[in-house]
mmCIF file of C-alpha atoms and ligand atoms in Angstrom:
data_model
loop_
_atom_site.group_PDB
_atom_site.id
_atom_site.type_symbol
_atom_site.label_atom_id
_atom_site.label_comp_id
_atom_site.label_asym_id
_atom_site.label_seq_id
_atom_site.Cartn_x
_atom_site.Cartn_y
_atom_site.Cartn_z
ATOM 1 C CA MET F 506 0.000 0.000 0.000
ATOM 2 C CA SER F 507 1.189 3.470 -0.780
ATOM 3 C CA GLY F 508 -0.124 6.901 0.102
ATOM 4 C CA PRO F 509 -1.719 7.876 3.382
ATOM 5 C CA LEU F 510 -3.956 5.535 5.365
ATOM 6 C CA LEU F 511 -6.600 8.216 5.822
ATOM 7 C CA THR F 512 -7.220 11.231 3.619
ATOM 8 C CA VAL F 513 -9.779 13.894 4.437
ATOM 9 C CA GLU F 514 -10.628 16.312 1.636
ATOM 10 C CA ASN F 515 -12.602 19.534 2.122
ATOM 11 C CA LEU F 516 -14.779 17.931 4.776
ATOM 12 C CA THR F 517 -17.759 20.119 5.696
ATOM 13 C CA LYS F 518 -20.672 19.577 8.078
ATOM 14 C CA HIS F 519 -23.559 22.001 8.465
ATOM 15 C CA TYR F 520 -26.363 21.190 10.880
ATOM 16 C CA PRO F 521 -29.666 22.820 9.934
ATOM 17 C CA LEU F 522 -31.423 24.378 12.929
ATOM 18 C CA GLY F 523 -35.167 24.727 13.347
ATOM 19 C CA ALA F 524 -35.803 22.414 10.397
ATOM 20 C CA GLY F 525 -38.718 20.016 10.501
ATOM 21 C CA PHE F 526 -41.635 18.655 8.551
ATOM 22 C CA LEU F 527 -42.335 21.129 5.719
ATOM 23 C CA LYS F 528 -40.221 23.636 7.576
ATOM 24 C CA LYS F 529 -37.187 25.283 6.155
ATOM 25 C CA PRO F 530 -34.169 25.480 8.451
ATOM 26 C CA VAL F 531 -34.056 28.780 10.288
ATOM 27 C CA SER F 532 -30.285 28.782 10.386
ATOM 28 C CA VAL F 533 -27.286 26.551 10.023
ATOM 29 C CA VAL F 534 -24.549 25.506 12.463
ATOM 30 C CA ARG F 535 -21.284 25.509 10.551
ATOM 31 C CA ALA F 536 -19.680 22.801 12.666
ATOM 32 C CA VAL F 537 -16.923 21.832 10.205
ATOM 33 C CA GLU F 538 -15.771 23.937 7.239
ATOM 34 C CA ASP F 539 -13.475 22.726 4.488
ATOM 35 C CA VAL F 540 -11.198 20.534 6.617
ATOM 36 C CA SER F 541 -8.429 18.602 4.862
ATOM 37 C CA PHE F 542 -5.667 16.449 6.323
ATOM 38 C CA SER F 543 -4.117 13.023 5.988
ATOM 39 C CA VAL F 544 -2.885 10.399 8.425
ATOM 40 C CA GLU F 545 -0.106 7.938 7.647
ATOM 41 C CA ALA F 546 -0.102 4.370 8.918
ATOM 42 C CA GLY F 547 1.278 4.249 12.457
ATOM 43 C CA GLU F 548 1.074 8.020 12.895
ATOM 44 C CA THR F 549 -0.658 10.112 15.562
ATOM 45 C CA LEU F 550 -2.437 13.171 14.246
ATOM 46 C CA CYS F 551 -3.825 15.357 17.006
ATOM 47 C CA ILE F 552 -6.724 17.739 16.604
ATOM 48 C CA VAL F 553 -6.867 20.536 19.174
ATOM 49 C CA GLY F 554 -8.976 23.602 19.791
ATOM 50 C CA GLU F 555 -11.381 25.024 22.326
ATOM 51 C CA SER F 556 -14.749 23.457 22.991
ATOM 52 C CA GLY F 557 -17.211 23.919 20.123
ATOM 53 C CA CYS F 558 -14.556 24.139 17.397
ATOM 54 C CA GLY F 559 -15.878 21.061 15.587
ATOM 55 C CA LYS F 560 -13.444 18.393 16.789
ATOM 56 C CA SER F 561 -16.066 15.800 17.722
ATOM 57 C CA THR F 562 -17.936 16.465 14.497
ATOM 58 C CA VAL F 563 -14.756 15.634 12.571
ATOM 59 C CA ALA F 564 -14.513 12.384 14.580
ATOM 60 C CA ARG F 565 -18.133 11.517 13.785
ATOM 61 C CA LEU F 566 -17.568 12.268 10.105
ATOM 62 C CA LEU F 567 -14.480 10.036 10.042
ATOM 63 C CA MET F 568 -16.423 7.186 11.643
ATOM 64 C CA ARG F 569 -19.385 7.849 9.339
ATOM 65 C CA LEU F 570 -21.659 8.338 12.335
ATOM 66 C CA VAL F 571 -22.873 11.456 10.498
ATOM 67 C CA LYS F 572 -22.880 12.200 6.784
ATOM 68 C CA PRO F 573 -20.811 15.094 5.484
ATOM 69 C CA THR F 574 -22.456 18.128 3.886
ATOM 70 C CA GLY F 575 -19.457 18.197 1.565
ATOM 71 C CA GLY F 576 -16.021 16.730 1.061
ATOM 72 C CA ARG F 577 -14.666 13.201 1.197
ATOM 73 C CA VAL F 578 -13.080 10.684 3.553
ATOM 74 C CA LEU F 579 -10.728 8.222 1.843
ATOM 75 C CA ILE F 580 -9.239 5.088 3.334
ATOM 76 C CA ASN F 581 -6.174 3.956 1.404
ATOM 77 C CA GLY F 582 -7.401 6.109 -1.450
ATOM 78 C CA THR F 583 -10.975 4.722 -1.488
ATOM 79 C CA ASP F 584 -13.890 7.072 -0.825
ATOM 80 C CA ILE F 585 -15.932 5.535 2.003
ATOM 81 C CA ALA F 586 -19.102 7.138 0.639
ATOM 82 C CA GLY F 587 -18.882 4.823 -2.357
ATOM 83 C CA LEU F 588 -18.619 1.577 -0.382
ATOM 84 C CA ASN F 589 -21.357 -1.049 -0.511
ATOM 85 C CA ASN F 590 -22.568 -2.663 2.738
ATOM 86 C CA ARG F 591 -20.084 -5.505 2.672
ATOM 87 C CA GLU F 592 -17.174 -3.151 2.017
ATOM 88 C CA LEU F 593 -18.421 -0.745 4.678
ATOM 89 C CA ARG F 594 -18.442 -3.600 7.185
ATOM 90 C CA ALA F 595 -14.915 -4.584 6.304
ATOM 91 C CA TRP F 596 -13.833 -0.972 6.594
ATOM 92 C CA ARG F 597 -15.523 -0.580 9.989
ATOM 93 C CA ARG F 598 -13.232 -3.274 11.368
ATOM 94 C CA ARG F 599 -10.251 -1.171 10.455
ATOM 95 C CA MET F 600 -11.385 2.022 12.157
ATOM 96 C CA GLN F 601 -12.426 2.126 15.787
ATOM 97 C CA MET F 602 -13.279 4.876 18.216
ATOM 98 C CA VAL F 603 -12.689 5.559 21.901
ATOM 99 C CA PHE F 604 -14.887 8.145 23.599
ATOM 100 C CA GLN F 605 -14.305 10.577 26.433
ATOM 101 C CA ASP F 606 -16.480 8.985 29.054
ATOM 102 C CA PRO F 607 -15.856 5.262 29.192
ATOM 103 C CA TYR F 608 -18.608 4.924 31.758
ATOM 104 C CA SER F 609 -21.404 5.999 29.463
ATOM 105 C CA SER F 610 -19.933 4.286 26.415
ATOM 106 C CA LEU F 611 -19.578 0.860 28.091
ATOM 107 C CA ASN F 612 -22.647 -1.312 28.659
ATOM 108 C CA PRO F 613 -23.052 -1.365 32.480
ATOM 109 C CA ARG F 614 -24.615 -4.832 32.447
ATOM 110 C CA LEU F 615 -21.780 -6.603 30.607
ATOM 111 C CA THR F 616 -18.618 -7.876 32.234
ATOM 112 C CA ALA F 617 -15.231 -6.533 31.163
ATOM 113 C CA GLY F 618 -14.620 -9.758 29.217
ATOM 114 C CA GLN F 619 -17.915 -9.470 27.363
ATOM 115 C CA ILE F 620 -17.371 -5.796 26.622
ATOM 116 C CA ILE F 621 -14.054 -6.283 24.894
ATOM 117 C CA THR F 622 -15.076 -9.339 22.865
ATOM 118 C CA GLU F 623 -18.432 -7.908 21.777
ATOM 119 C CA PRO F 624 -17.106 -6.234 18.578
ATOM 120 C CA VAL F 625 -15.481 -9.508 17.480
ATOM 121 C CA GLU F 626 -18.742 -11.374 17.992
ATOM 122 C CA ASN F 627 -20.431 -8.979 15.604
ATOM 123 C CA PHE F 628 -18.057 -10.122 12.900
ATOM 124 C CA GLU F 629 -17.202 -13.753 13.599
ATOM 125 C CA ARG F 630 -18.571 -16.814 15.311
ATOM 126 C CA THR F 631 -16.288 -17.609 18.222
ATOM 127 C CA SER F 632 -16.317 -20.256 20.923
ATOM 128 C CA ARG F 633 -16.467 -19.352 24.594
ATOM 129 C CA LYS F 634 -12.916 -20.530 24.950
ATOM 130 C CA GLN F 635 -11.694 -18.359 22.077
ATOM 131 C CA ARG F 636 -13.450 -15.353 23.532
ATOM 132 C CA GLN F 637 -11.892 -15.896 26.928
ATOM 133 C CA ALA F 638 -8.437 -16.245 25.423
ATOM 134 C CA LEU F 639 -8.981 -13.084 23.386
ATOM 135 C CA ALA F 640 -10.269 -11.163 26.404
ATOM 136 C CA ALA F 641 -7.293 -12.255 28.503
ATOM 137 C CA ASP F 642 -4.903 -11.261 25.729
ATOM 138 C CA LEU F 643 -6.523 -7.849 25.247
ATOM 139 C CA LEU F 644 -6.625 -7.145 28.980
ATOM 140 C CA GLN F 645 -2.955 -7.935 29.166
ATOM 141 C CA LYS F 646 -2.236 -5.639 26.206
ATOM 142 C CA VAL F 647 -3.804 -2.715 28.053
ATOM 143 C CA GLY F 648 -2.036 -3.547 31.316
ATOM 144 C CA MET F 649 -4.949 -5.146 33.192
ATOM 145 C CA SER F 650 -5.037 -8.488 34.961
ATOM 146 C CA SER F 651 -7.243 -11.242 33.529
ATOM 147 C CA GLU F 652 -8.926 -11.362 36.918
ATOM 148 C CA MET F 653 -10.733 -8.207 35.848
ATOM 149 C CA MET F 654 -12.606 -10.212 33.216
ATOM 150 C CA GLN F 655 -15.661 -10.822 35.392
ATOM 151 C CA ARG F 656 -15.935 -7.256 36.701
ATOM 152 C CA LEU F 657 -18.722 -4.911 35.697
ATOM 153 C CA PRO F 658 -17.759 -1.369 34.619
ATOM 154 C CA SER F 659 -19.071 -0.079 37.966
ATOM 155 C CA GLY F 660 -16.390 -2.128 39.713
ATOM 156 C CA LEU F 661 -13.561 -0.453 37.800
ATOM 157 C CA SER F 662 -11.755 2.865 38.242
ATOM 158 C CA GLY F 663 -11.938 5.594 35.595
ATOM 159 C CA GLY F 664 -8.507 4.685 34.273
ATOM 160 C CA GLN F 665 -9.393 0.971 34.144
ATOM 161 C CA ARG F 666 -12.595 1.751 32.289
ATOM 162 C CA GLN F 667 -10.667 3.748 29.726
ATOM 163 C CA ARG F 668 -8.186 0.868 29.370
ATOM 164 C CA LEU F 669 -11.198 -1.351 28.751
ATOM 165 C CA GLY F 670 -12.479 1.029 26.062
ATOM 166 C CA ILE F 671 -9.070 0.848 24.401
ATOM 167 C CA ALA F 672 -8.978 -2.968 24.659
ATOM 168 C CA ARG F 673 -12.390 -3.070 23.010
ATOM 169 C CA ALA F 674 -11.165 -0.817 20.204
ATOM 170 C CA LEU F 675 -8.120 -3.085 19.738
ATOM 171 C CA SER F 676 -10.161 -6.274 19.546
ATOM 172 C CA LEU F 677 -10.657 -6.121 15.778
ATOM 173 C CA ASN F 678 -7.021 -5.262 15.088
ATOM 174 C CA PRO F 679 -7.761 -1.847 13.572
ATOM 175 C CA SER F 680 -5.393 0.229 11.447
ATOM 176 C CA LEU F 681 -6.698 3.443 12.974
ATOM 177 C CA ILE F 682 -8.330 4.480 16.242
ATOM 178 C CA VAL F 683 -10.083 7.812 16.677
ATOM 179 C CA LEU F 684 -9.821 8.938 20.307
ATOM 180 C CA ASP F 685 -12.139 11.821 21.200
ATOM 181 C CA GLU F 686 -11.087 13.468 24.494
ATOM 182 C CA ALA F 687 -10.153 9.946 25.591
ATOM 183 C CA VAL F 688 -8.104 11.038 28.605
ATOM 184 C CA SER F 689 -9.820 14.338 29.396
ATOM 185 C CA ALA F 690 -11.983 12.952 32.199
ATOM 186 C CA LEU F 691 -9.054 11.301 33.992
ATOM 187 C CA ASP F 692 -6.760 12.496 36.776
ATOM 188 C CA VAL F 693 -3.442 13.796 35.491
ATOM 189 C CA SER F 694 -1.378 10.838 36.722
ATOM 190 C CA VAL F 695 -3.827 8.365 35.159
ATOM 191 C CA GLN F 696 -3.823 10.464 31.987
ATOM 192 C CA ALA F 697 -0.080 10.013 31.698
ATOM 193 C CA GLN F 698 -0.394 6.221 32.170
ATOM 194 C CA ILE F 699 -3.003 5.944 29.435
ATOM 195 C CA LEU F 700 -0.946 8.124 27.086
ATOM 196 C CA ASN F 701 2.085 5.938 27.681
ATOM 197 C CA LEU F 702 -0.044 2.869 27.015
ATOM 198 C CA LEU F 703 -1.197 4.345 23.696
ATOM 199 C CA VAL F 704 2.381 5.117 22.677
ATOM 200 C CA ASP F 705 3.447 1.535 23.538
ATOM 201 C CA LEU F 706 0.519 0.008 21.656
ATOM 202 C CA GLN F 707 1.310 2.125 18.633
ATOM 203 C CA GLN F 708 4.923 0.996 18.658
ATOM 204 C CA GLN F 709 3.962 -2.668 19.038
ATOM 205 C CA MET F 710 1.033 -2.762 16.642
ATOM 206 C CA GLY F 711 1.657 0.108 14.212
ATOM 207 C CA ILE F 712 -1.788 1.619 14.773
ATOM 208 C CA ALA F 713 -2.531 5.155 13.605
ATOM 209 C CA PHE F 714 -4.366 7.488 15.979
ATOM 210 C CA VAL F 715 -6.490 10.544 15.419
ATOM 211 C CA PHE F 716 -6.196 11.981 18.898
ATOM 212 C CA ILE F 717 -8.646 14.726 19.731
ATOM 213 C CA SER F 718 -8.182 16.946 22.764
ATOM 214 C CA HIS F 719 -8.797 20.475 23.992
ATOM 215 C CA ASP F 720 -5.647 20.057 26.100
ATOM 216 C CA LEU F 721 -2.380 20.977 24.422
ATOM 217 C CA GLY F 722 -0.310 19.550 27.265
ATOM 218 C CA VAL F 723 -1.672 16.100 26.447
ATOM 219 C CA VAL F 724 -1.138 16.538 22.732
ATOM 220 C CA GLU F 725 2.497 17.455 23.143
ATOM 221 C CA HIS F 726 3.113 14.097 24.803
ATOM 222 C CA ILE F 727 1.536 11.926 22.132
ATOM 223 C CA GLY F 728 1.304 13.742 18.789
ATOM 224 C CA HIS F 729 3.435 13.445 15.689
ATOM 225 C CA ARG F 730 1.511 16.191 13.937
ATOM 226 C CA VAL F 731 -1.074 18.607 15.246
ATOM 227 C CA ALA F 732 -4.025 20.276 13.524
ATOM 228 C CA VAL F 733 -5.326 23.341 15.360
ATOM 229 C CA MET F 734 -9.017 24.019 14.755
ATOM 230 C CA TYR F 735 -10.908 27.242 15.260
ATOM 231 C CA LEU F 736 -14.647 27.514 14.571
ATOM 232 C CA GLY F 737 -14.774 24.540 12.237
ATOM 233 C CA ARG F 738 -11.590 25.258 10.300
ATOM 234 C CA ILE F 739 -7.987 24.149 10.560
ATOM 235 C CA VAL F 740 -5.910 27.279 11.179
ATOM 236 C CA GLU F 741 -2.502 25.603 11.540
ATOM 237 C CA LEU F 742 -1.172 22.112 10.885
ATOM 238 C CA ALA F 743 2.407 21.312 11.804
ATOM 239 C CA THR F 744 4.644 18.671 13.320
ATOM 240 C CA CYS F 745 4.273 18.593 17.068
ATOM 241 C CA GLU F 746 7.871 19.698 17.484
ATOM 242 C CA ALA F 747 7.537 22.701 15.177
ATOM 243 C CA LEU F 748 4.177 23.740 16.590
ATOM 244 C CA PHE F 749 5.326 23.852 20.197
ATOM 245 C CA ALA F 750 8.742 25.298 19.389
ATOM 246 C CA LYS F 751 7.257 28.068 17.313
ATOM 247 C CA PRO F 752 3.535 28.515 16.841
ATOM 248 C CA VAL F 753 2.788 30.713 13.831
ATOM 249 C CA HIS F 754 -0.968 31.282 13.949
ATOM 250 C CA PRO F 755 -1.857 33.758 16.738
ATOM 251 C CA TYR F 756 -4.551 31.347 17.939
ATOM 252 C CA THR F 757 -2.025 28.509 18.252
ATOM 253 C CA GLU F 758 0.240 30.860 20.134
ATOM 254 C CA VAL F 759 -2.362 31.823 22.711
ATOM 255 C CA LEU F 760 -3.478 28.193 23.108
ATOM 256 C CA ILE F 761 0.082 27.111 23.831
ATOM 257 C CA ALA F 762 0.666 30.046 26.129
ATOM 258 C CA ALA F 763 -2.530 29.196 28.016
ATOM 259 C CA ALA F 764 -1.632 25.518 28.508
ATOM 260 C CA PRO F 765 0.291 24.752 31.693
ATOM 261 C CA VAL F 766 3.962 24.096 31.085
ATOM 262 C CA PRO F 767 5.033 20.546 32.008
ATOM 263 C CA ASP F 768 8.673 21.479 31.474
ATOM 264 C CA PRO F 769 9.584 24.335 33.831
ATOM 265 C CA THR F 770 12.786 25.094 31.928
ATOM 266 C CA ARG F 771 10.840 26.029 28.852
ATOM 267 C CA VAL F 772 9.946 29.668 28.613
ATOM 268 C CA ARG F 773 6.489 30.430 27.356
ATOM 269 C CA LEU F 774 4.859 33.733 26.717
ATOM 270 C CA ALA F 775 2.388 34.741 29.349
ATOM 271 C CA VAL F 776 -0.228 35.602 26.776
ATOM 272 C CA PRO F 777 -3.779 36.059 27.869
ATOM 273 C CA MET F 778 -6.637 35.565 25.417
ATOM 274 C CA GLU F 779 -9.818 37.483 25.671
ATOM 275 C CA GLY F 780 -13.361 36.540 24.904
ATOM 276 C CA GLU F 781 -15.128 33.324 24.047
ATOM 277 C CA VAL F 782 -15.331 31.238 20.907
ATOM 278 C CA PRO F 783 -18.021 32.917 18.773
ATOM 279 C CA SER F 784 -21.063 30.935 17.661
ATOM 280 C CA PRO F 785 -20.716 28.752 14.556
ATOM 281 C CA ILE F 786 -24.319 29.704 13.705
ATOM 282 C CA ASN F 787 -23.233 33.197 12.782
ATOM 283 C CA PRO F 788 -19.439 33.061 12.549
ATOM 284 C CA PRO F 789 -17.458 36.299 12.193
ATOM 285 C CA SER F 790 -16.706 37.377 8.634
ATOM 286 C CA GLY F 791 -13.294 36.833 7.086
ATOM 287 C CA CYS F 792 -10.930 35.133 9.513
ATOM 288 C CA ALA F 793 -13.209 33.805 12.284
ATOM 289 C CA PHE F 794 -10.487 34.564 14.844
ATOM 290 C CA HIS F 795 -10.232 38.272 13.947
ATOM 291 C CA PRO F 796 -12.491 39.614 16.772
ATOM 292 C CA ARG F 797 -10.140 38.033 19.331
ATOM 293 C CA CYS F 798 -6.901 38.592 17.447
ATOM 294 C CA PRO F 799 -4.633 41.478 18.452
ATOM 295 C CA LEU F 800 -2.823 41.290 15.116
ATOM 296 C CA ALA F 801 -5.974 41.639 13.008
ATOM 297 C CA VAL F 802 -5.834 44.075 10.099
ATOM 298 C CA GLU F 803 -8.505 45.252 7.680
ATOM 299 C CA CYS F 804 -8.456 42.251 5.322
ATOM 300 C CA CYS F 805 -8.878 39.827 8.255
ATOM 301 C CA ARG F 806 -12.466 41.071 8.601
ATOM 302 C CA ILE F 807 -13.192 40.564 4.918
ATOM 303 C CA GLU F 808 -11.415 37.533 3.540
ATOM 304 C CA VAL F 809 -11.136 33.997 4.882
ATOM 305 C CA PRO F 810 -7.376 33.353 4.929
ATOM 306 C CA PRO F 811 -6.308 30.293 2.907
ATOM 307 C CA LEU F 812 -4.008 27.656 4.401
ATOM 308 C CA VAL F 813 -0.569 28.648 3.130
ATOM 309 C CA PRO F 814 2.440 26.291 3.167
ATOM 310 C CA MET F 815 5.399 27.654 5.146
ATOM 311 C CA ALA F 816 9.087 26.959 4.576
ATOM 312 C CA ASP F 817 9.181 24.221 7.244
ATOM 313 C CA GLY F 818 6.276 22.296 5.714
ATOM 314 C CA ARG F 819 3.524 23.444 8.057
ATOM 315 C CA VAL F 820 0.378 25.134 6.780
ATOM 316 C CA VAL F 821 -1.063 28.279 8.372
ATOM 317 C CA ALA F 822 -4.215 30.308 7.661
ATOM 318 C CA CYS F 823 -3.348 33.872 8.702
ATOM 319 C CA HIS F 824 -3.294 37.018 6.561
ATOM 320 C CA VAL F 825 -0.708 38.630 8.831
ATOM 321 C CA ARG F 826 1.701 35.810 9.559
ATOM 322 C CA ALA F 827 1.235 33.645 6.486
ATOM 323 C CA PRO F 828 0.234 35.985 3.662
ATOM 324 C CA ALA F 829 -0.827 34.096 0.549
ATOM 325 C CA THR F 830 0.777 36.637 -1.764
ATOM 326 C CA GLY F 831 3.567 39.125 -1.393
ATOM 327 C CA THR F 832 6.022 38.274 1.364
ATOM 328 C CA PRO F 833 7.372 34.753 1.059
ATOM 329 C CA ALA F 834 6.886 32.348 3.949
ATOM 330 C CA ARG F 835 9.320 33.089 6.722
ATOM 331 C CA PRO F 836 11.787 30.361 7.567
ATOM 332 C CA THR F 837 11.350 29.247 11.159
ATOM 333 C CA ALA F 838 15.094 28.922 11.636
ATOM 334 C CA ALA F 839 15.294 32.696 11.716
ATOM 335 C CA GLY F 840 15.329 32.783 15.488
ATOM 336 C CA ASN F 841 12.787 32.593 18.213
ATOM 337 C CA ASP F 842 11.679 36.171 18.253
ATOM 338 C CA SER F 843 11.244 36.901 14.581
ATOM 339 C CA LEU F 844 7.467 36.858 14.823
ATOM 340 C CA GLY F 845 7.219 38.722 18.082
ATOM 341 C CA PRO F 846 4.778 37.740 20.789
ATOM 342 C CA VAL F 847 1.036 38.095 20.547
ATOM 343 C CA VAL F 848 -0.208 40.334 23.319
ATOM 344 C CA MET F 849 -3.818 40.450 24.378
ATOM 345 C CA SER F 850 -5.466 42.581 26.964
ATOM 346 C CA GLU F 851 -7.752 40.385 29.088
ATOM 347 C CA PRO F 852 -6.430 37.427 31.052
ATOM 348 C CA LEU F 853 -7.654 33.925 30.351
ATOM 349 C CA SER F 854 -9.112 31.818 33.143
ATOM 350 C CA PRO F 855 -6.144 30.210 34.915
ATOM 351 C CA ASP F 856 -7.500 26.646 35.060
ATOM 352 C CA ARG F 857 -7.540 26.022 31.334
ATOM 353 C CA GLY F 858 -6.033 22.674 30.375
ATOM 354 C CA SER F 859 -4.326 20.321 32.771
ATOM 355 C CA ARG F 860 -0.792 19.305 33.456
ATOM 356 C CA VAL F 861 0.714 16.047 32.278
ATOM 357 C CA HIS F 862 3.279 14.485 34.578
ATOM 358 C CA ARG F 863 5.682 12.026 33.077
HETATM 359 P P1 LIG K 1637 -15.970 20.165 19.877
HETATM 360 O O1 LIG K 1637 -15.909 18.672 19.893
HETATM 361 O O2 LIG K 1637 -14.753 20.818 19.308
HETATM 362 O O3 LIG K 1637 -16.305 20.735 21.222
HETATM 363 P P2 LIG K 1637 -18.378 19.762 18.280
HETATM 364 O O4 LIG K 1637 -17.936 19.094 17.024
HETATM 365 O O5 LIG K 1637 -18.996 18.916 19.317
HETATM 366 O O6 LIG K 1637 -17.153 20.605 18.881
HETATM 367 O O7 LIG K 1637 -19.402 20.918 17.909
HETATM 368 C C1 LIG K 1637 -19.139 21.912 16.950
HETATM 369 C C2 LIG K 1637 -20.357 22.802 16.819
HETATM 370 O O8 LIG K 1637 -21.408 22.070 16.209
HETATM 371 C C3 LIG K 1637 -20.882 23.287 18.149
HETATM 372 O O9 LIG K 1637 -21.331 24.607 17.992
HETATM 373 C C4 LIG K 1637 -22.041 22.350 18.424
HETATM 374 O O10 LIG K 1637 -23.010 22.983 19.211
HETATM 375 C C5 LIG K 1637 -22.547 22.072 17.029
HETATM 376 N N1 LIG K 1637 -23.188 20.749 16.903
HETATM 377 C C6 LIG K 1637 -22.621 19.549 17.134
HETATM 378 N N2 LIG K 1637 -23.493 18.555 16.893
HETATM 379 C C7 LIG K 1637 -24.653 19.137 16.506
HETATM 380 C C8 LIG K 1637 -25.943 18.648 16.108
HETATM 381 N N3 LIG K 1637 -26.219 17.342 16.059
HETATM 382 N N4 LIG K 1637 -26.890 19.565 15.791
HETATM 383 C C9 LIG K 1637 -26.630 20.884 15.813
HETATM 384 N N5 LIG K 1637 -25.431 21.404 16.157
HETATM 385 C C10 LIG K 1637 -24.457 20.559 16.495
HETATM 386 MG MG1 LIG K 1638 -15.960 17.335 21.507
#
């Protein structure tokens, strides 16, 4: 196989509001707008952004839990919209999802063993013995003892439940797992354990992850590349290293500055961000970030900035820092201060994000 495992092209999702029988929609929620990215086999692509930016909608579109308004999702170059039922079933084995709250996504009446072998049973006839062996193997893979097999979800800790959700996702040997805020509900120390588990599993099994989080501290630990979303659009996509070393989009910069710093030796700008994410029902004109952006100039209010490739391979949508015409993309090797810090007036709430201990 060549080319990326997953390719997303111009993915768009609009939810009509107030629509009903013989009723025209009153308005439209622009949850996802023109999102494109790809994921290589064995890679972790993170998607970050504040709540309401469309991250979960992207996850649902990838898993085909909702249909796109526009754009395509390709697996190994094949458009999933064009698959027949049999092909769709085969494809579903290869892509699995882990949700934020393992408690509500796990059937409370099934034992841990039943929960993790349930997906396999939907695809194959298996004997009791085979299922038990599989359950024991999967529990071991996620660092749980096979004694846990008979437990109900209510008898497990939050971290154990999330391990169970991961074991369940692994049961069909997928090529890709979409994790939507999968560690966000966990204590920081448990978060770090689960992240380490994911990294180990990826190394052993070569699985690709689409890892969705509002928490940049978490993303830094696990991501190979990071897509930053703002109001339904990707505003910057870069390698994890490049993004954290030198954010280019002002929104990325304030997000990073707002995240707690796990490494005390690293200097980060104390940049406060003002305001809230505007509504995707009536998004601001031009660059959706312009009302909150201290660098905004006239054209930011008028034109949606295109994603422009920079010298280091990242893409950025910003009229000021990544102009599509005129000034060539600035090399990032030019030194740490070449862009100058973004300074905003109002402080951001101090408890944003959470620290990852390693
Ligand atoms: P995130 O996961 O980044 O917090 P979501 O993808 O959940 O963001 O939501 C993006 C936007 O789409 C939000 O404004 C949300 O209210 C809206 N939205 C999500 N699902 C629906 C739906 N089924 N109907 C209408 N609006 C929706
Ligand atoms: Mg979400």
